[in-house]
Amino acid sequence: GAGVSQSPRYKVAKRGQDVALRCDPISGHVSLFWYQQALGQGPEFLTYFQNEAQLDKSGLPSDRFFAERPEGSVSTLKIQRTQQEDSAVYLCASSPGDWGVDTQYFGPGTRLTVL
Amino acid sequence: SQQGEEDPQALSIQEGENATMNCSYKTSINNLQWYRQNSGRGLVHLILIRSNEREKHSGRLRVTLDTSKKSSSLLITASRAADTASYFCATGPNTGTASKLTFGTGTRL
């Protein structure tokens, strides 16, 4: 079946612009995660949804970052007033369950470049 | 912040040789996972080992876990050109609910 998809794959924004990044998880997956990956680094956790509930947003770096998953499937990560330090690859992952150990399935990511 | 570190940061080998990379982490874990990332593609899950397991195999992959030393190793046997990628270890914390992964810094093979 289809994996996790993300759009757009590449986004160039001028400093100060708002951007919206979309994630389509695997159908039926309860859990959805967003990660940020800077160049040459491992991914770092941003936020986690269980269905439509945002249960953990401890990794969001500032109040300019906002994520939602209103119907428990598609999720959007919004970054307001983008800054150059926001340049990174944003990865979305989903997993089937909401309890215990589950493999996370990652999308290809959105590469955001802020000029 | 990163949970741990992979060692070495970069590894260059010939096809057919074995590749070993190590991962150290800092806190108590429920499980440790290894992922591969090719340029232009997302992270691909390779193998998961639970905290009560010491060794696990999957095809040409062998993972070990030593919770007393807070370390893990990934061995790829008979490497191929297609194994060229970055490899990350990631830990899941010791909680009951679905949990975020904390990644290391990666090894470029």
CSV table of C-alpha atoms in Angstrom, one decimal:
chain,number,residue,atom,x,y,z
A,1,GLY,CA,0.0,0.0,0.0
A,2,ALA,CA,0.9,3.6,-0.1
A,3,GLY,CA,3.5,4.9,2.3
A,4,VAL,CA,3.7,8.3,4.1
A,5,SER,CA,3.6,11.1,1.6
A,6,GLN,CA,4.6,14.7,2.2
A,7,SER,CA,4.1,17.9,0.2
A,8,PRO,CA,5.7,19.9,-1.1
A,9,ARG,CA,9.0,18.1,-1.4
A,10,TYR,CA,10.9,21.4,-1.6
A,11,LYS,CA,9.9,24.8,-0.4
A,12,VAL,CA,11.8,28.0,-0.7
A,13,ALA,CA,10.6,30.9,1.4
A,14,LYS,CA,11.7,34.4,2.0
A,15,ARG,CA,12.5,35.3,5.6
A,16,GLY,CA,9.3,36.4,7.3
A,17,GLN,CA,6.9,34.4,5.1
A,18,ASP,CA,4.5,31.8,6.5
A,19,VAL,CA,4.7,28.2,5.2
A,20,ALA,CA,2.5,25.1,5.5
A,21,LEU,CA,3.8,21.6,5.2
A,22,ARG,CA,1.5,18.7,4.6
A,23,CYS,CA,1.7,15.1,5.7
A,24,ASP,CA,-0.5,12.2,4.6
A,25,PRO,CA,0.1,9.2,6.9
A,26,ILE,CA,-0.5,5.6,6.1
A,27,SER,CA,-4.2,5.0,6.1
A,28,GLY,CA,-5.5,3.9,9.5
A,29,HIS,CA,-2.3,4.8,11.4
A,30,VAL,CA,-3.2,6.3,14.8
A,31,SER,CA,0.0,8.0,15.7
A,32,LEU,CA,1.7,10.8,13.7
A,33,PHE,CA,5.0,12.4,14.5
A,34,TRP,CA,6.9,15.4,13.1
A,35,TYR,CA,10.7,15.7,13.2
A,36,GLN,CA,13.1,18.4,12.1
A,37,GLN,CA,16.5,17.3,10.5
A,38,ALA,CA,19.2,19.9,10.2
A,39,LEU,CA,22.0,19.3,7.6
A,40,GLY,CA,24.3,16.6,8.8
A,41,GLN,CA,22.3,15.8,11.9
A,42,GLY,CA,19.9,13.2,13.0
A,43,PRO,CA,16.2,14.0,13.1
A,44,GLU,CA,14.9,15.8,16.2
A,45,PHE,CA,11.4,15.4,17.6
A,46,LEU,CA,8.9,18.3,17.2
A,47,THR,CA,5.4,17.0,18.0
A,48,TYR,CA,3.2,13.9,18.3
A,49,PHE,CA,-0.5,13.3,17.6
A,50,GLN,CA,-2.7,10.4,18.6
A,51,ASN,CA,-5.6,10.6,16.2
A,52,GLU,CA,-6.6,14.3,16.3
A,53,ALA,CA,-5.2,14.9,19.8
A,54,GLN,CA,-1.8,16.6,20.0
A,55,LEU,CA,-0.3,14.8,23.0
A,56,ASP,CA,3.2,16.1,22.9
A,57,LYS,CA,4.5,19.4,21.5
A,58,SER,CA,7.6,19.7,23.6
A,59,GLY,CA,9.9,19.7,20.6
A,60,LEU,CA,8.4,22.7,18.9
A,61,PRO,CA,11.2,25.3,18.9
A,62,SER,CA,9.0,28.4,19.3
A,63,ASP,CA,5.5,29.6,19.2
A,64,ARG,CA,6.0,30.3,15.5
A,65,PHE,CA,5.6,26.6,14.9
A,66,PHE,CA,2.1,25.1,14.9
A,67,ALA,CA,0.8,21.7,14.0
A,68,GLU,CA,-2.7,20.3,13.5
A,69,ARG,CA,-4.4,17.0,12.6
A,70,PRO,CA,-8.1,18.0,12.7
A,71,GLU,CA,-9.7,14.8,11.5
A,72,GLY,CA,-7.1,12.4,12.7
A,73,SER,CA,-5.5,11.7,9.4
A,74,VAL,CA,-3.7,14.4,7.3
A,75,SER,CA,-1.5,16.8,9.4
A,76,THR,CA,-0.2,20.2,8.6
A,77,LEU,CA,2.9,21.8,10.1
A,78,LYS,CA,2.8,25.6,9.9
A,79,ILE,CA,5.7,27.9,10.5
A,80,GLN,CA,4.9,31.6,10.8
A,81,ARG,CA,7.4,34.4,10.0
A,82,THR,CA,10.1,32.0,8.9
A,83,GLN,CA,13.7,32.6,9.9
A,84,GLN,CA,16.9,31.3,8.4
A,85,GLU,CA,17.4,28.9,11.2
A,86,ASP,CA,14.2,27.2,10.2
A,87,SER,CA,15.9,25.8,7.1
A,88,ALA,CA,15.9,22.0,7.5
A,89,VAL,CA,14.2,18.9,6.3
A,90,TYR,CA,10.9,18.3,8.0
A,91,LEU,CA,10.0,14.6,8.3
A,92,CYS,CA,6.6,13.1,9.1
A,93,ALA,CA,6.2,9.6,10.4
A,94,SER,CA,3.2,7.5,11.3
A,95,SER,CA,2.7,4.3,13.3
A,96,PRO,CA,-0.2,1.9,13.6
A,97,GLY,CA,-0.9,2.0,17.3
A,98,ASP,CA,-1.0,4.2,20.3
A,99,TRP,CA,0.6,1.9,22.9
A,100,GLY,CA,4.0,0.5,23.4
A,101,VAL,CA,6.6,-0.2,20.8
A,102,ASP,CA,5.8,0.5,17.2
A,103,THR,CA,7.8,1.0,14.1
A,104,GLN,CA,7.6,4.5,12.7
A,105,TYR,CA,7.2,4.8,8.9
A,106,PHE,CA,8.7,8.0,7.6
A,107,GLY,CA,7.8,10.1,4.6
A,108,PRO,CA,10.4,11.5,2.2
A,109,GLY,CA,10.4,14.9,3.9
A,110,THR,CA,10.0,18.5,2.9
A,111,ARG,CA,13.2,20.4,2.4
A,112,LEU,CA,12.6,24.0,3.6
A,113,THR,CA,15.1,26.7,2.6
A,114,VAL,CA,14.6,30.2,4.1
A,115,LEU,CA,16.4,32.9,2.2
B,1,SER,CA,18.9,17.4,21.6
B,2,GLN,CA,20.4,14.2,20.3
B,3,GLN,CA,20.2,11.1,22.6
B,4,GLY,CA,23.4,9.6,21.6
B,5,GLU,CA,26.2,9.3,19.2
B,6,GLU,CA,27.1,6.9,16.4
B,7,ASP,CA,30.7,5.9,16.0
B,8,PRO,CA,32.4,6.2,13.6
B,9,GLN,CA,30.9,9.3,12.0
B,10,ALA,CA,32.0,8.0,8.6
B,11,LEU,CA,33.1,4.6,7.3
B,12,SER,CA,34.5,3.6,4.0
B,13,ILE,CA,34.8,-0.1,3.0
B,14,GLN,CA,35.0,-2.3,0.0
B,15,GLU,CA,32.1,-4.3,-1.4
B,16,GLY,CA,32.0,-7.6,0.3
B,17,GLU,CA,33.5,-6.4,3.5
B,18,ASN,CA,31.6,-6.2,6.8
B,19,ALA,CA,30.6,-2.9,8.2
B,20,THR,CA,30.2,-2.3,11.9
B,21,MET,CA,28.8,0.9,13.5
B,22,ASN,CA,28.2,1.6,17.1
B,23,CYS,CA,25.7,3.7,19.0
B,24,SER,CA,25.8,5.0,22.5
B,25,TYR,CA,22.8,6.5,24.4
B,26,LYS,CA,22.2,8.2,27.7
B,27,THR,CA,18.9,7.3,29.3
B,28,SER,CA,16.8,4.3,30.1
B,29,ILE,CA,15.1,2.9,27.0
B,30,ASN,CA,12.3,0.6,26.0
B,31,ASN,CA,13.7,-0.2,22.6
B,32,LEU,CA,16.4,0.8,20.1
B,33,GLN,CA,15.9,1.0,16.4
B,34,TRP,CA,18.2,1.4,13.4
B,35,TYR,CA,17.3,3.4,10.4
B,36,ARG,CA,18.9,4.0,7.0
B,37,GLN,CA,18.7,7.2,5.0
B,38,ASN,CA,19.7,7.5,1.4
B,39,SER,CA,20.1,11.0,-0.1
B,40,GLY,CA,16.7,12.1,-1.4
B,41,ARG,CA,14.8,9.5,0.4
B,42,GLY,CA,13.2,9.3,3.9
B,43,LEU,CA,14.3,7.2,6.7
B,44,VAL,CA,13.8,3.5,6.2
B,45,HIS,CA,13.3,1.3,9.3
B,46,LEU,CA,15.9,-1.6,9.4
B,47,ILE,CA,15.5,-3.4,12.7
B,48,LEU,CA,14.2,-3.0,16.3
B,49,ILE,CA,15.6,-4.5,19.4
B,50,ARG,CA,13.8,-4.4,22.7
B,51,SER,CA,15.5,-3.6,26.0
B,52,ASN,CA,15.2,-7.2,27.2
B,53,GLU,CA,16.9,-8.6,24.0
B,54,ARG,CA,20.7,-8.9,23.5
B,55,GLU,CA,21.0,-9.7,19.8
B,56,LYS,CA,18.8,-9.8,16.8
B,57,HIS,CA,19.3,-10.7,13.1
B,58,SER,CA,17.5,-9.7,10.0
B,59,GLY,CA,19.0,-10.9,6.7
B,60,ARG,CA,22.5,-9.4,6.5
B,61,LEU,CA,22.0,-7.3,9.5
B,62,ARG,CA,22.9,-8.2,13.1
B,63,VAL,CA,22.2,-5.9,16.0
B,64,THR,CA,23.4,-6.2,19.6
B,65,LEU,CA,22.3,-4.3,22.6
B,66,ASP,CA,24.1,-3.9,25.9
B,67,THR,CA,21.9,-2.0,28.3
B,68,SER,CA,24.5,-2.0,31.1
B,69,LYS,CA,26.9,0.0,28.8
B,70,LYS,CA,24.0,1.9,27.1
B,71,SER,CA,25.4,0.9,23.7
B,72,SER,CA,24.3,-1.0,20.5
B,73,SER,CA,26.1,-2.1,17.4
B,74,LEU,CA,24.9,-2.7,13.9
B,75,LEU,CA,26.8,-5.2,11.7
B,76,ILE,CA,26.2,-5.3,7.9
B,77,THR,CA,27.7,-8.4,6.4
B,78,ALA,CA,28.9,-8.7,2.8
B,79,SER,CA,28.3,-5.1,2.1
B,80,ARG,CA,27.0,-3.9,-1.3
B,81,ALA,CA,27.2,-0.6,-3.1
B,82,ALA,CA,23.5,-0.2,-2.4
B,83,ASP,CA,24.2,-0.2,1.3
B,84,THR,CA,25.8,3.3,0.8
B,85,ALA,CA,23.7,5.5,3.1
B,86,SER,CA,23.6,7.2,6.5
B,87,TYR,CA,22.7,5.0,9.4
B,88,PHE,CA,21.0,6.2,12.5
B,89,CYS,CA,20.2,4.6,15.8
B,90,ALA,CA,17.1,5.8,17.6
B,91,THR,CA,15.8,5.1,21.1
B,92,GLY,CA,12.3,4.9,22.4
B,93,PRO,CA,12.0,5.9,26.1
B,94,ASN,CA,10.7,3.7,28.8
B,95,THR,CA,7.1,4.6,28.7
B,96,GLY,CA,3.9,2.7,27.9
B,97,THR,CA,2.5,5.0,25.3
B,98,ALA,CA,3.6,5.5,21.7
B,99,SER,CA,6.6,7.6,22.0
B,100,LYS,CA,8.9,9.9,20.1
B,101,LEU,CA,12.2,8.6,18.9
B,102,THR,CA,15.5,10.2,19.9
B,103,PHE,CA,18.1,9.9,17.1
B,104,GLY,CA,21.8,9.8,17.2
B,105,THR,CA,24.0,11.8,14.9
B,106,GLY,CA,24.5,9.1,12.3
B,107,THR,CA,27.2,7.1,10.5
B,108,ARG,CA,27.9,7.7,6.8
B,109,LEU,CA,28.7,4.5,5.1
